[in-house]
JSON list of C-alpha atoms in Angstrom, two decimals:
[
{"chain": "O", "resi": 14, "resn": "GLN", "atom": "CA", "xyz": [4.69, -1.60, -15.88]},
{"chain": "O", "resi": 15, "resn": "SER", "atom": "CA", "xyz": [4.27, -3.08, -12.41]},
{"chain": "O", "resi": 16, "resn": "VAL", "atom": "CA", "xyz": [6.76, -5.55, -10.97]},
{"chain": "O", "resi": 17, "resn": "LEU", "atom": "CA", "xyz": [3.84, -7.77, -9.99]},
{"chain": "O", "resi": 18, "resn": "THR", "atom": "CA", "xyz": [1.42, -8.53, -12.80]},
{"chain": "O", "resi": 19, "resn": "GLN", "atom": "CA", "xyz": [-2.33, -8.72, -12.28]},
{"chain": "O", "resi": 20, "resn": "PRO", "atom": "CA", "xyz": [-5.18, -8.96, -14.80]},
{"chain": "O", "resi": 21, "resn": "PRO", "atom": "CA", "xyz": [-6.76, -5.51, -15.27]},
{"chain": "O", "resi": 22, "resn": "SER", "atom": "CA", "xyz": [-10.25, -6.83, -14.68]},
{"chain": "O", "resi": 23, "resn": "VAL", "atom": "CA", "xyz": [-12.29, -9.87, -13.67]},
{"chain": "O", "resi": 24, "resn": "SER", "atom": "CA", "xyz": [-16.01, -10.33, -13.30]},
{"chain": "O", "resi": 25, "resn": "GLY", "atom": "CA", "xyz": [-18.53, -12.77, -11.91]},
{"chain": "O", "resi": 26, "resn": "ALA", "atom": "CA", "xyz": [-22.16, -13.14, -11.05]},
{"chain": "O", "resi": 27, "resn": "PRO", "atom": "CA", "xyz": [-23.41, -13.04, -7.46]},
{"chain": "O", "resi": 28, "resn": "GLY", "atom": "CA", "xyz": [-22.72, -16.30, -5.69]},
{"chain": "O", "resi": 29, "resn": "GLN", "atom": "CA", "xyz": [-19.96, -17.34, -8.07]},
{"chain": "O", "resi": 30, "resn": "ARG", "atom": "CA", "xyz": [-16.26, -17.84, -7.39]},
{"chain": "O", "resi": 31, "resn": "VAL", "atom": "CA", "xyz": [-13.59, -15.66, -8.94]},
{"chain": "O", "resi": 32, "resn": "THR", "atom": "CA", "xyz": [-9.82, -15.70, -8.72]},
{"chain": "O", "resi": 33, "resn": "ILE", "atom": "CA", "xyz": [-7.31, -12.91, -9.22]},
{"chain": "O", "resi": 34, "resn": "SER", "atom": "CA", "xyz": [-3.76, -13.84, -10.13]},
{"chain": "O", "resi": 35, "resn": "CYS", "atom": "CA", "xyz": [-0.54, -12.07, -9.20]},
{"chain": "O", "resi": 36, "resn": "THR", "atom": "CA", "xyz": [2.59, -13.04, -11.11]},
{"chain": "O", "resi": 37, "resn": "GLY", "atom": "CA", "xyz": [6.05, -12.06, -9.99]},
{"chain": "O", "resi": 38, "resn": "SER", "atom": "CA", "xyz": [9.62, -13.17, -10.55]},
{"chain": "O", "resi": 39, "resn": "SER", "atom": "CA", "xyz": [12.68, -14.64, -8.88]},
{"chain": "O", "resi": 40, "resn": "SER", "atom": "CA", "xyz": [13.40, -11.37, -7.07]},
{"chain": "O", "resi": 41, "resn": "ASN", "atom": "CA", "xyz": [10.05, -11.20, -5.27]},
{"chain": "O", "resi": 42, "resn": "LEU", "atom": "CA", "xyz": [7.51, -14.03, -5.03]},
{"chain": "O", "resi": 43, "resn": "GLY", "atom": "CA", "xyz": [10.01, -16.56, -6.35]},
{"chain": "O", "resi": 44, "resn": "ALA", "atom": "CA", "xyz": [12.49, -15.54, -3.66]},
{"chain": "O", "resi": 45, "resn": "ASP", "atom": "CA", "xyz": [9.98, -16.73, -1.09]},
{"chain": "O", "resi": 46, "resn": "TYR", "atom": "CA", "xyz": [8.84, -13.29, -0.04]},
{"chain": "O", "resi": 47, "resn": "ASP", "atom": "CA", "xyz": [5.27, -13.26, 1.22]},
{"chain": "O", "resi": 48, "resn": "VAL", "atom": "CA", "xyz": [2.41, -11.84, -0.80]},
{"chain": "O", "resi": 49, "resn": "HIS", "atom": "CA", "xyz": [-0.35, -9.71, 0.68]},
{"chain": "O", "resi": 50, "resn": "TRP", "atom": "CA", "xyz": [-3.67, -8.53, -0.74]},
{"chain": "O", "resi": 51, "resn": "TYR", "atom": "CA", "xyz": [-5.65, -5.33, -0.39]},
{"chain": "O", "resi": 52, "resn": "GLN", "atom": "CA", "xyz": [-9.21, -4.37, -1.25]},
{"chain": "O", "resi": 53, "resn": "GLN", "atom": "CA", "xyz": [-9.91, -0.79, -2.30]},
{"chain": "O", "resi": 54, "resn": "LEU", "atom": "CA", "xyz": [-13.56, 0.21, -2.45]},
{"chain": "O", "resi": 55, "resn": "PRO", "atom": "CA", "xyz": [-14.36, 3.22, -4.62]},
{"chain": "O", "resi": 56, "resn": "GLY", "atom": "CA", "xyz": [-13.19, 6.48, -3.06]},
{"chain": "O", "resi": 57, "resn": "THR", "atom": "CA", "xyz": [-11.60, 4.84, -0.04]},
{"chain": "O", "resi": 58, "resn": "ALA", "atom": "CA", "xyz": [-8.15, 3.87, 1.19]},
{"chain": "O", "resi": 59, "resn": "PRO", "atom": "CA", "xyz": [-6.91, 0.32, 0.59]},
{"chain": "O", "resi": 60, "resn": "LYS", "atom": "CA", "xyz": [-7.77, -2.22, 3.27]},
{"chain": "O", "resi": 61, "resn": "LEU", "atom": "CA", "xyz": [-5.66, -5.25, 4.19]},
{"chain": "O", "resi": 62, "resn": "LEU", "atom": "CA", "xyz": [-7.45, -8.39, 3.02]},
{"chain": "O", "resi": 63, "resn": "ILE", "atom": "CA", "xyz": [-4.87, -11.20, 3.19]},
{"chain": "O", "resi": 64, "resn": "TYR", "atom": "CA", "xyz": [-1.41, -11.18, 4.77]},
{"chain": "O", "resi": 65, "resn": "GLY", "atom": "CA", "xyz": [1.38, -13.72, 4.77]},
{"chain": "O", "resi": 66, "resn": "ASN", "atom": "CA", "xyz": [0.00, -15.43, 1.67]},
{"chain": "O", "resi": 67, "resn": "ILE", "atom": "CA", "xyz": [-2.97, -17.08, 3.36]},
{"chain": "O", "resi": 68, "resn": "ASN", "atom": "CA", "xyz": [-3.95, -15.26, 6.55]},
{"chain": "O", "resi": 69, "resn": "ARG", "atom": "CA", "xyz": [-7.08, -13.15, 7.02]},
{"chain": "O", "resi": 70, "resn": "PRO", "atom": "CA", "xyz": [-7.11, -10.22, 9.44]},
{"chain": "O", "resi": 71, "resn": "SER", "atom": "CA", "xyz": [-9.89, -10.21, 12.00]},
{"chain": "O", "resi": 72, "resn": "GLY", "atom": "CA", "xyz": [-13.16, -9.18, 10.40]},
{"chain": "O", "resi": 73, "resn": "VAL", "atom": "CA", "xyz": [-12.40, -10.35, 6.86]},
{"chain": "O", "resi": 74, "resn": "PRO", "atom": "CA", "xyz": [-14.95, -12.97, 5.76]},
{"chain": "O", "resi": 75, "resn": "ASP", "atom": "CA", "xyz": [-13.71, -16.47, 5.04]},
{"chain": "O", "resi": 76, "resn": "ARG", "atom": "CA", "xyz": [-15.08, -16.05, 1.51]},
{"chain": "O", "resi": 77, "resn": "PHE", "atom": "CA", "xyz": [-11.69, -14.49, 0.81]},
{"chain": "O", "resi": 78, "resn": "SER", "atom": "CA", "xyz": [-8.67, -16.79, 0.62]},
{"chain": "O", "resi": 79, "resn": "GLY", "atom": "CA", "xyz": [-5.12, -16.54, -0.64]},
{"chain": "O", "resi": 80, "resn": "SER", "atom": "CA", "xyz": [-2.55, -18.93, -2.00]},
{"chain": "O", "resi": 81, "resn": "LYS", "atom": "CA", "xyz": [1.01, -18.78, -3.31]},
{"chain": "O", "resi": 82, "resn": "SER", "atom": "CA", "xyz": [3.20, -21.10, -5.29]},
{"chain": "O", "resi": 83, "resn": "GLY", "atom": "CA", "xyz": [6.55, -20.27, -6.80]},
{"chain": "O", "resi": 84, "resn": "THR", "atom": "CA", "xyz": [6.41, -16.95, -8.62]},
{"chain": "O", "resi": 85, "resn": "SER", "atom": "CA", "xyz": [2.61, -16.73, -8.57]},
{"chain": "O", "resi": 86, "resn": "ALA", "atom": "CA", "xyz": [-0.14, -16.04, -6.07]},
{"chain": "O", "resi": 87, "resn": "SER", "atom": "CA", "xyz": [-3.91, -15.98, -6.20]},
{"chain": "O", "resi": 88, "resn": "LEU", "atom": "CA", "xyz": [-6.78, -14.38, -4.36]},
{"chain": "O", "resi": 89, "resn": "ALA", "atom": "CA", "xyz": [-10.03, -16.33, -4.44]},
{"chain": "O", "resi": 90, "resn": "ILE", "atom": "CA", "xyz": [-13.43, -14.92, -3.60]},
{"chain": "O", "resi": 91, "resn": "THR", "atom": "CA", "xyz": [-16.33, -17.34, -3.20]},
{"chain": "O", "resi": 92, "resn": "GLY", "atom": "CA", "xyz": [-20.01, -16.55, -2.85]},
{"chain": "O", "resi": 93, "resn": "LEU", "atom": "CA", "xyz": [-19.51, -13.28, -4.71]},
{"chain": "O", "resi": 94, "resn": "GLN", "atom": "CA", "xyz": [-21.52, -10.36, -3.36]},
{"chain": "O", "resi": 95, "resn": "ALA", "atom": "CA", "xyz": [-22.27, -6.93, -4.80]},
{"chain": "O", "resi": 96, "resn": "GLU", "atom": "CA", "xyz": [-20.26, -5.34, -2.00]},
{"chain": "O", "resi": 97, "resn": "ASP", "atom": "CA", "xyz": [-17.14, -7.14, -3.25]},
{"chain": "O", "resi": 98, "resn": "GLU", "atom": "CA", "xyz": [-17.01, -4.87, -6.28]},
{"chain": "O", "resi": 99, "resn": "ALA", "atom": "CA", "xyz": [-13.69, -3.08, -5.82]},
{"chain": "O", "resi": 100, "resn": "ASP", "atom": "CA", "xyz": [-10.07, -2.89, -6.91]},
{"chain": "O", "resi": 101, "resn": "TYR", "atom": "CA", "xyz": [-7.74, -5.55, -5.56]},
{"chain": "O", "resi": 102, "resn": "TYR", "atom": "CA", "xyz": [-3.95, -5.24, -5.24]},
{"chain": "O", "resi": 103, "resn": "CYS", "atom": "CA", "xyz": [-1.23, -7.74, -4.43]},
{"chain": "O", "resi": 104, "resn": "GLN", "atom": "CA", "xyz": [1.96, -6.60, -2.69]},
{"chain": "O", "resi": 105, "resn": "SER", "atom": "CA", "xyz": [5.32, -8.10, -1.82]},
{"chain": "O", "resi": 106, "resn": "TYR", "atom": "CA", "xyz": [8.99, -7.24, -1.38]},
{"chain": "O", "resi": 107, "resn": "ASP", "atom": "CA", "xyz": [11.45, -7.12, -4.25]},
{"chain": "O", "resi": 108, "resn": "SER", "atom": "CA", "xyz": [15.13, -7.74, -3.51]},
{"chain": "O", "resi": 109, "resn": "GLY", "atom": "CA", "xyz": [16.28, -6.17, -6.76]},
{"chain": "O", "resi": 110, "resn": "LEU", "atom": "CA", "xyz": [14.55, -2.91, -5.92]},
{"chain": "O", "resi": 111, "resn": "SER", "atom": "CA", "xyz": [15.14, -3.28, -2.18]},
{"chain": "O", "resi": 112, "resn": "GLY", "atom": "CA", "xyz": [11.62, -2.17, -1.53]},
{"chain": "O", "resi": 113, "resn": "TRP", "atom": "CA", "xyz": [7.98, -3.03, -1.46]},
{"chain": "O", "resi": 114, "resn": "VAL", "atom": "CA", "xyz": [6.09, -3.43, -4.69]},
{"chain": "O", "resi": 115, "resn": "PHE", "atom": "CA", "xyz": [2.43, -3.57, -5.67]},
{"chain": "O", "resi": 116, "resn": "GLY", "atom": "CA", "xyz": [0.64, -5.23, -8.52]},
{"chain": "O", "resi": 117, "resn": "GLY", "atom": "CA", "xyz": [-1.11, -2.99, -11.01]},
{"chain": "O", "resi": 118, "resn": "GLY", "atom": "CA", "xyz": [-4.49, -3.78, -9.52]},
{"chain": "O", "resi": 119, "resn": "THR", "atom": "CA", "xyz": [-7.52, -5.75, -10.69]},
{"chain": "O", "resi": 120, "resn": "LYS", "atom": "CA", "xyz": [-11.02, -4.30, -10.96]},
{"chain": "O", "resi": 121, "resn": "LEU", "atom": "CA", "xyz": [-13.65, -6.79, -9.88]},
{"chain": "O", "resi": 122, "resn": "THR", "atom": "CA", "xyz": [-17.09, -6.29, -11.37]},
{"chain": "O", "resi": 123, "resn": "VAL", "atom": "CA", "xyz": [-20.07, -8.13, -9.91]},
{"chain": "O", "resi": 124, "resn": "LEU", "atom": "CA", "xyz": [-22.47, -8.68, -12.78]},
{"chain": "B", "resi": 29, "resn": "GLN", "atom": "CA", "xyz": [-6.63, 0.64, 17.12]},
{"chain": "B", "resi": 30, "resn": "VAL", "atom": "CA", "xyz": [-4.00, 2.84, 15.49]},
{"chain": "B", "resi": 31, "resn": "GLN", "atom": "CA", "xyz": [-5.25, 5.72, 13.36]},
{"chain": "B", "resi": 32, "resn": "LEU", "atom": "CA", "xyz": [-3.33, 7.77, 10.80]},
{"chain": "B", "resi": 33, "resn": "GLN", "atom": "CA", "xyz": [-4.23, 11.18, 9.40]},
{"chain": "B", "resi": 34, "resn": "GLU", "atom": "CA", "xyz": [-2.47, 12.96, 6.56]},
{"chain": "B", "resi": 35, "resn": "SER", "atom": "CA", "xyz": [-2.26, 16.73, 6.34]},
{"chain": "B", "resi": 36, "resn": "GLY", "atom": "CA", "xyz": [-0.65, 19.27, 4.07]},
{"chain": "B", "resi": 37, "resn": "PRO", "atom": "CA", "xyz": [-1.25, 21.58, 1.11]},
{"chain": "B", "resi": 38, "resn": "GLY", "atom": "CA", "xyz": [-3.56, 20.26, -1.57]},
{"chain": "B", "resi": 39, "resn": "LEU", "atom": "CA", "xyz": [-1.95, 22.35, -4.29]},
{"chain": "B", "resi": 40, "resn": "VAL", "atom": "CA", "xyz": [1.75, 22.64, -5.06]},
{"chain": "B", "resi": 41, "resn": "LYS", "atom": "CA", "xyz": [3.38, 24.56, -7.90]},
{"chain": "B", "resi": 42, "resn": "PRO", "atom": "CA", "xyz": [5.66, 22.77, -10.37]},
{"chain": "B", "resi": 43, "resn": "SER", "atom": "CA", "xyz": [9.33, 22.66, -9.33]},
{"chain": "B", "resi": 44, "resn": "GLN", "atom": "CA", "xyz": [8.43, 23.30, -5.70]},
{"chain": "B", "resi": 45, "resn": "THR", "atom": "CA", "xyz": [8.53, 20.87, -2.76]},
{"chain": "B", "resi": 46, "resn": "LEU", "atom": "CA", "xyz": [5.53, 18.83, -1.66]},
{"chain": "B", "resi": 47, "resn": "SER", "atom": "CA", "xyz": [5.33, 18.46, 2.12]},
{"chain": "B", "resi": 48, "resn": "LEU", "atom": "CA", "xyz": [2.95, 16.19, 4.01]},
{"chain": "B", "resi": 49, "resn": "THR", "atom": "CA", "xyz": [2.62, 15.08, 7.61]},
{"chain": "B", "resi": 50, "resn": "CYS", "atom": "CA", "xyz": [1.01, 11.96, 9.04]},
{"chain": "B", "resi": 51, "resn": "ALA", "atom": "CA", "xyz": [-0.27, 12.16, 12.59]},
{"chain": "B", "resi": 52, "resn": "VAL", "atom": "CA", "xyz": [-0.49, 8.83, 14.39]},
{"chain": "B", "resi": 53, "resn": "SER", "atom": "CA", "xyz": [-2.84, 8.12, 17.27]},
{"chain": "B", "resi": 54, "resn": "GLY", "atom": "CA", "xyz": [-3.56, 4.95, 19.21]},
{"chain": "B", "resi": 55, "resn": "GLY", "atom": "CA", "xyz": [0.04, 3.78, 18.97]},
{"chain": "B", "resi": 56, "resn": "SER", "atom": "CA", "xyz": [3.59, 5.09, 19.13]},
{"chain": "B", "resi": 57, "resn": "ILE", "atom": "CA", "xyz": [5.80, 5.49, 16.07]},
{"chain": "B", "resi": 58, "resn": "THR", "atom": "CA", "xyz": [8.68, 4.27, 18.23]},
{"chain": "B", "resi": 59, "resn": "SER", "atom": "CA", "xyz": [7.04, 0.92, 19.00]},
{"chain": "B", "resi": 60, "resn": "ASP", "atom": "CA", "xyz": [9.04, -2.09, 17.87]},
{"chain": "B", "resi": 61, "resn": "GLY", "atom": "CA", "xyz": [7.73, -4.21, 15.05]},
{"chain": "B", "resi": 62, "resn": "TYR", "atom": "CA", "xyz": [6.56, -1.48, 12.72]},
{"chain": "B", "resi": 63, "resn": "PHE", "atom": "CA", "xyz": [7.65, 0.74, 9.89]},
{"chain": "B", "resi": 64, "resn": "TRP", "atom": "CA", "xyz": [5.88, 3.93, 8.87]},
{"chain": "B", "resi": 65, "resn": "SER", "atom": "CA", "xyz": [5.40, 4.49, 5.19]},
{"chain": "B", "resi": 66, "resn": "TRP", "atom": "CA", "xyz": [3.98, 6.60, 2.37]},
{"chain": "B", "resi": 67, "resn": "VAL", "atom": "CA", "xyz": [2.13, 5.27, -0.66]},
{"chain": "B", "resi": 68, "resn": "ARG", "atom": "CA", "xyz": [0.66, 7.29, -3.50]},
{"chain": "B", "resi": 69, "resn": "GLN", "atom": "CA", "xyz": [-1.99, 6.69, -6.14]},
{"chain": "B", "resi": 70, "resn": "PRO", "atom": "CA", "xyz": [-2.50, 8.85, -9.24]},
{"chain": "B", "resi": 71, "resn": "ALA", "atom": "CA", "xyz": [-6.11, 9.20, -10.29]},
{"chain": "B", "resi": 72, "resn": "GLY", "atom": "CA", "xyz": [-7.37, 6.01, -11.89]},
{"chain": "B", "resi": 73, "resn": "LYS", "atom": "CA", "xyz": [-4.04, 4.24, -11.42]},
{"chain": "B", "resi": 74, "resn": "GLY", "atom": "CA", "xyz": [-2.40, 1.79, -9.06]},
{"chain": "B", "resi": 75, "resn": "LEU", "atom": "CA", "xyz": [-0.51, 2.07, -5.80]},
{"chain": "B", "resi": 76, "resn": "GLU", "atom": "CA", "xyz": [3.13, 3.13, -5.63]},
{"chain": "B", "resi": 77, "resn": "TRP", "atom": "CA", "xyz": [5.27, 2.72, -2.52]},
{"chain": "B", "resi": 78, "resn": "ILE", "atom": "CA", "xyz": [7.28, 5.89, -1.83]},
{"chain": "B", "resi": 79, "resn": "GLY", "atom": "CA", "xyz": [9.36, 5.10, 1.22]},
{"chain": "B", "resi": 80, "resn": "ARG", "atom": "CA", "xyz": [9.50, 4.17, 4.87]},
{"chain": "B", "resi": 81, "resn": "VAL", "atom": "CA", "xyz": [10.97, 5.27, 8.17]},
{"chain": "B", "resi": 82, "resn": "ASP", "atom": "CA", "xyz": [11.63, 2.79, 10.95]},
{"chain": "B", "resi": 83, "resn": "THR", "atom": "CA", "xyz": [11.41, 3.11, 14.71]},
{"chain": "B", "resi": 84, "resn": "SER", "atom": "CA", "xyz": [15.01, 4.31, 14.88]},
{"chain": "B", "resi": 85, "resn": "GLY", "atom": "CA", "xyz": [14.52, 6.97, 12.23]},
{"chain": "B", "resi": 86, "resn": "PHE", "atom": "CA", "xyz": [16.32, 5.14, 9.44]},
{"chain": "B", "resi": 87, "resn": "THR", "atom": "CA", "xyz": [14.78, 5.56, 6.00]},
{"chain": "B", "resi": 88, "resn": "ASN", "atom": "CA", "xyz": [14.48, 3.60, 2.78]},
{"chain": "B", "resi": 89, "resn": "TYR", "atom": "CA", "xyz": [13.04, 4.93, -0.45]},
{"chain": "B", "resi": 90, "resn": "ASN", "atom": "CA", "xyz": [11.66, 3.68, -3.74]},
{"chain": "B", "resi": 91, "resn": "PRO", "atom": "CA", "xyz": [14.65, 3.83, -6.14]},
{"chain": "B", "resi": 92, "resn": "SER", "atom": "CA", "xyz": [12.49, 5.61, -8.74]},
{"chain": "B", "resi": 93, "resn": "LEU", "atom": "CA", "xyz": [11.89, 8.51, -6.34]},
{"chain": "B", "resi": 94, "resn": "LYS", "atom": "CA", "xyz": [14.96, 8.33, -4.11]},
{"chain": "B", "resi": 95, "resn": "SER", "atom": "CA", "xyz": [16.67, 11.43, -5.49]},
{"chain": "B", "resi": 96, "resn": "ARG", "atom": "CA", "xyz": [13.67, 13.64, -4.66]},
{"chain": "B", "resi": 97, "resn": "VAL", "atom": "CA", "xyz": [12.21, 12.11, -1.48]},
{"chain": "B", "resi": 98, "resn": "THR", "atom": "CA", "xyz": [12.97, 12.77, 2.16]},
{"chain": "B", "resi": 99, "resn": "MET", "atom": "CA", "xyz": [11.11, 11.22, 5.07]},
{"chain": "B", "resi": 100, "resn": "SER", "atom": "CA", "xyz": [11.52, 12.10, 8.72]},
{"chain": "B", "resi": 101, "resn": "ARG", "atom": "CA", "xyz": [9.81, 11.53, 12.04]},
{"chain": "B", "resi": 102, "resn": "ASP", "atom": "CA", "xyz": [8.84, 13.70, 15.01]},
{"chain": "B", "resi": 103, "resn": "THR", "atom": "CA", "xyz": [8.65, 11.47, 18.05]},
{"chain": "B", "resi": 104, "resn": "SER", "atom": "CA", "xyz": [7.53, 14.24, 20.38]},
{"chain": "B", "resi": 105, "resn": "ASN", "atom": "CA", "xyz": [4.37, 14.72, 18.31]},
{"chain": "B", "resi": 106, "resn": "ASN", "atom": "CA", "xyz": [4.09, 11.09, 17.20]},
{"chain": "B", "resi": 107, "resn": "GLN", "atom": "CA", "xyz": [4.09, 11.94, 13.52]},
{"chain": "B", "resi": 108, "resn": "PHE", "atom": "CA", "xyz": [6.17, 11.40, 10.43]},
{"chain": "B", "resi": 109, "resn": "SER", "atom": "CA", "xyz": [6.62, 13.46, 7.30]},
{"chain": "B", "resi": 110, "resn": "LEU", "atom": "CA", "xyz": [7.24, 13.30, 3.57]},
{"chain": "B", "resi": 111, "resn": "LYS", "atom": "CA", "xyz": [8.95, 15.80, 1.29]},
{"chain": "B", "resi": 112, "resn": "VAL", "atom": "CA", "xyz": [9.11, 15.42, -2.47]},
{"chain": "B", "resi": 113, "resn": "SER", "atom": "CA", "xyz": [11.22, 18.02, -4.24]},
{"chain": "B", "resi": 114, "resn": "SER", "atom": "CA", "xyz": [11.10, 19.36, -7.80]},
{"chain": "B", "resi": 115, "resn": "VAL", "atom": "CA", "xyz": [7.54, 18.19, -8.32]},
{"chain": "B", "resi": 116, "resn": "THR", "atom": "CA", "xyz": [5.86, 17.92, -11.70]},
{"chain": "B", "resi": 117, "resn": "ALA", "atom": "CA", "xyz": [2.35, 17.09, -12.83]},
{"chain": "B", "resi": 118, "resn": "ALA", "atom": "CA", "xyz": [3.33, 13.42, -12.61]},
{"chain": "B", "resi": 119, "resn": "ASP", "atom": "CA", "xyz": [3.44, 13.78, -8.82]},
{"chain": "B", "resi": 120, "resn": "THR", "atom": "CA", "xyz": [-0.27, 14.62, -8.70]},
{"chain": "B", "resi": 121, "resn": "ALA", "atom": "CA", "xyz": [-1.86, 11.84, -6.69]},
{"chain": "B", "resi": 122, "resn": "ILE", "atom": "CA", "xyz": [-3.63, 10.80, -3.54]},
{"chain": "B", "resi": 123, "resn": "TYR", "atom": "CA", "xyz": [-0.96, 10.34, -0.89]},
{"chain": "B", "resi": 124, "resn": "TYR", "atom": "CA", "xyz": [-1.56, 7.78, 1.85]},
{"chain": "B", "resi": 125, "resn": "CYS", "atom": "CA", "xyz": [0.42, 7.25, 5.02]},
{"chain": "B", "resi": 126, "resn": "ALA", "atom": "CA", "xyz": [0.37, 3.73, 6.37]},
{"chain": "B", "resi": 127, "resn": "ARG", "atom": "CA", "xyz": [1.78, 1.48, 9.08]},
{"chain": "B", "resi": 128, "resn": "VAL", "atom": "CA", "xyz": [3.76, -1.56, 8.04]},
{"chain": "B", "resi": 129, "resn": "THR", "atom": "CA", "xyz": [3.68, -4.61, 10.28]},
{"chain": "B", "resi": 130, "resn": "MET", "atom": "CA", "xyz": [6.51, -7.13, 10.39]},
{"chain": "B", "resi": 131, "resn": "VAL", "atom": "CA", "xyz": [4.67, -10.37, 11.13]},
{"chain": "B", "resi": 132, "resn": "ASP", "atom": "CA", "xyz": [4.37, -13.01, 8.40]},
{"chain": "B", "resi": 133, "resn": "GLY", "atom": "CA", "xyz": [6.04, -10.63, 6.00]},
{"chain": "B", "resi": 134, "resn": "PHE", "atom": "CA", "xyz": [5.85, -6.88, 5.69]},
{"chain": "B", "resi": 135, "resn": "TYR", "atom": "CA", "xyz": [2.42, -5.50, 4.94]},
{"chain": "B", "resi": 136, "resn": "PHE", "atom": "CA", "xyz": [0.41, -2.31, 5.27]},
{"chain": "B", "resi": 137, "resn": "ASP", "atom": "CA", "xyz": [-2.10, -3.04, 8.01]},
{"chain": "B", "resi": 138, "resn": "SER", "atom": "CA", "xyz": [-3.37, 0.47, 8.77]},
{"chain": "B", "resi": 139, "resn": "TRP", "atom": "CA", "xyz": [-3.91, 3.34, 6.37]},
{"chain": "B", "resi": 140, "resn": "GLY", "atom": "CA", "xyz": [-4.79, 6.99, 6.55]},
{"chain": "B", "resi": 141, "resn": "GLN", "atom": "CA", "xyz": [-7.76, 8.22, 4.53]},
{"chain": "B", "resi": 142, "resn": "GLY", "atom": "CA", "xyz": [-5.44, 9.80, 1.98]},
{"chain": "B", "resi": 143, "resn": "THR", "atom": "CA", "xyz": [-4.92, 13.38, 0.85]},
{"chain": "B", "resi": 144, "resn": "LEU", "atom": "CA", "xyz": [-5.07, 14.64, -2.72]},
{"chain": "B", "resi": 145, "resn": "VAL", "atom": "CA", "xyz": [-2.09, 16.69, -3.84]},
{"chain": "B", "resi": 146, "resn": "THR", "atom": "CA", "xyz": [-2.34, 18.47, -7.17]},
{"chain": "B", "resi": 147, "resn": "VAL", "atom": "CA", "xyz": [0.74, 19.90, -8.88]},
{"chain": "B", "resi": 148, "resn": "SER", "atom": "CA", "xyz": [-0.29, 22.87, -10.96]},
{"chain": "B", "resi": 149, "resn": "SER", "atom": "CA", "xyz": [0.63, 26.48, -11.50]}
]
């Protein structure tokens, strides 16, 4: 059971918009710790997608956006492309555990 | 552009100690503003943070693994290491080393390619 809760899977057709939620608690997202997102393509290492809730590293398309409110955060992907099919993870800090925590991951399927 | 590369045995016997090293290039492990960390991922499962070492050599570990984990750094070779003692099949996973950046939160901005460690007799 992950400290941060994500839906196991989401799907969408090419060109559509999908969102992936990340739900935490008062010891992580609710304590105003930032949330970050990673994309993991099959057989590869995770790649930073969003940091500091809303920021995109250089090279990440603006089709990817992040938001955070209270104990929840979301990753939105617009203009869905086949290459977006991957696992997505949220990550934050948890004061109760005194360490970094990940969500359980969400598998995005492009129909 | 910093690069990280894990190395170590791919097979470890139960009850023994798993030892991995992460070689860092393109940046110094003593540079301010970063932590150096290990993350693992069992096959078909999610990511689990193992621990971190900072630029001064201080460490912090995941409470669920703390009793079995030791991390250290070798500044002369610009690398850091992980040891997990008393391993079981549950420690079988891909182990990633990663750099953690402290700007707008703490996040893993560079990752190694990962190395598969199997615990089996």
